[in-house]
Coordinates of C-alpha atoms in Angstrom, one line a residue:
M1 CA 37.2 -43.5 60.9
G2 CA 35.5 -40.7 62.7
A3 CA 33.0 -39.5 60.1
I4 CA 29.2 -39.3 60.4
H5 CA 27.1 -40.4 57.4
T6 CA 23.7 -38.8 56.8
Y7 CA 21.3 -38.7 53.8
D8 CA 20.1 -35.2 54.8
L9 CA 21.9 -32.1 53.7
T10 CA 22.0 -30.3 57.1
L11 CA 24.1 -27.3 58.1
D12 CA 26.8 -29.4 59.6
V13 CA 27.5 -31.4 56.4
T14 CA 31.0 -30.7 55.1
H15 CA 31.4 -33.1 52.2
L16 CA 29.1 -34.5 49.6
I17 CA 30.0 -37.8 47.9
V18 CA 28.8 -37.3 44.3
G19 CA 27.5 -40.4 42.5
E20 CA 25.0 -38.7 40.3
Y21 CA 25.3 -35.1 39.0
D22 CA 21.7 -34.5 38.0
T23 CA 20.2 -34.5 41.5
P24 CA 18.6 -31.7 43.5
K25 CA 21.1 -32.2 46.3
F26 CA 24.2 -31.8 44.0
R27 CA 22.6 -28.8 42.2
Y28 CA 21.8 -27.2 45.6
V29 CA 25.4 -27.7 46.9
A30 CA 26.9 -26.4 43.6
Q31 CA 24.7 -23.2 43.7
K32 CA 24.1 -22.4 47.4
R33 CA 26.5 -24.4 49.6
L34 CA 30.0 -23.4 48.7
D35 CA 31.2 -24.6 52.1
V36 CA 30.4 -28.2 51.2
L37 CA 33.1 -30.0 49.2
P38 CA 31.8 -32.2 46.4
M39 CA 33.9 -35.4 46.5
M40 CA 34.5 -38.4 44.3
I41 CA 33.9 -41.8 45.8
T42 CA 37.7 -42.5 45.5
W43 CA 38.2 -40.2 48.5
I44 CA 36.5 -42.6 50.8
E45 CA 38.5 -45.5 49.4
A46 CA 41.8 -43.6 49.8
V47 CA 41.1 -42.6 53.4
R48 CA 40.1 -46.2 54.2
E49 CA 43.2 -47.6 52.7
L50 CA 45.4 -45.3 54.7
W51 CA 43.5 -46.0 57.9
I52 CA 43.7 -49.8 57.4
N53 CA 47.4 -49.6 56.8
D54 CA 47.9 -47.3 59.9
Q55 CA 49.4 -44.6 57.7
E56 CA 49.2 -40.8 58.3
I57 CA 46.1 -39.2 56.8
D58 CA 46.7 -35.8 55.3
M59 CA 43.1 -34.8 54.9
P60 CA 43.7 -31.5 53.0
L61 CA 45.8 -33.3 50.5
L62 CA 43.3 -36.0 50.1
E63 CA 40.5 -33.5 49.7
Q64 CA 42.5 -31.8 46.9
Q65 CA 43.3 -35.0 45.1
H66 CA 39.7 -36.4 45.2
R67 CA 37.6 -33.3 45.0
L68 CA 35.1 -33.5 42.1
P69 CA 36.6 -31.4 39.2
T70 CA 34.6 -28.2 38.5
F71 CA 33.6 -29.0 35.0
H72 CA 33.5 -32.8 35.5
S73 CA 29.9 -33.2 34.3
L74 CA 29.8 -30.2 31.9
R75 CA 28.0 -30.8 28.6
F76 CA 27.4 -28.3 25.9
S77 CA 26.5 -28.0 22.2
M78 CA 27.4 -25.4 19.6
T79 CA 25.5 -24.5 16.5
G80 CA 26.3 -22.1 13.6
C81 CA 30.1 -22.7 13.7
D82 CA 31.0 -23.6 10.1
D83 CA 34.7 -22.8 10.5
R84 CA 36.2 -25.7 12.6
K85 CA 39.4 -23.8 13.3

């Protein structure tokens, strides 16, 4: 389909398929490589399905639909909040 797969996070990497959030590679991309798009695995599946069916591939739309949401893995805790309202 025209892509190049690599395990190394080199300067020419444009997308990161995120399977695990608590990894040095994901943290580095989130903090320092704003040019790299973190993507869900569903992106690969969607592109493949369109390619197999010989349909037009609108890459910007697919990137928007399958980009990892900003707060997807966010976890937090609160203490000292007695009033639940």
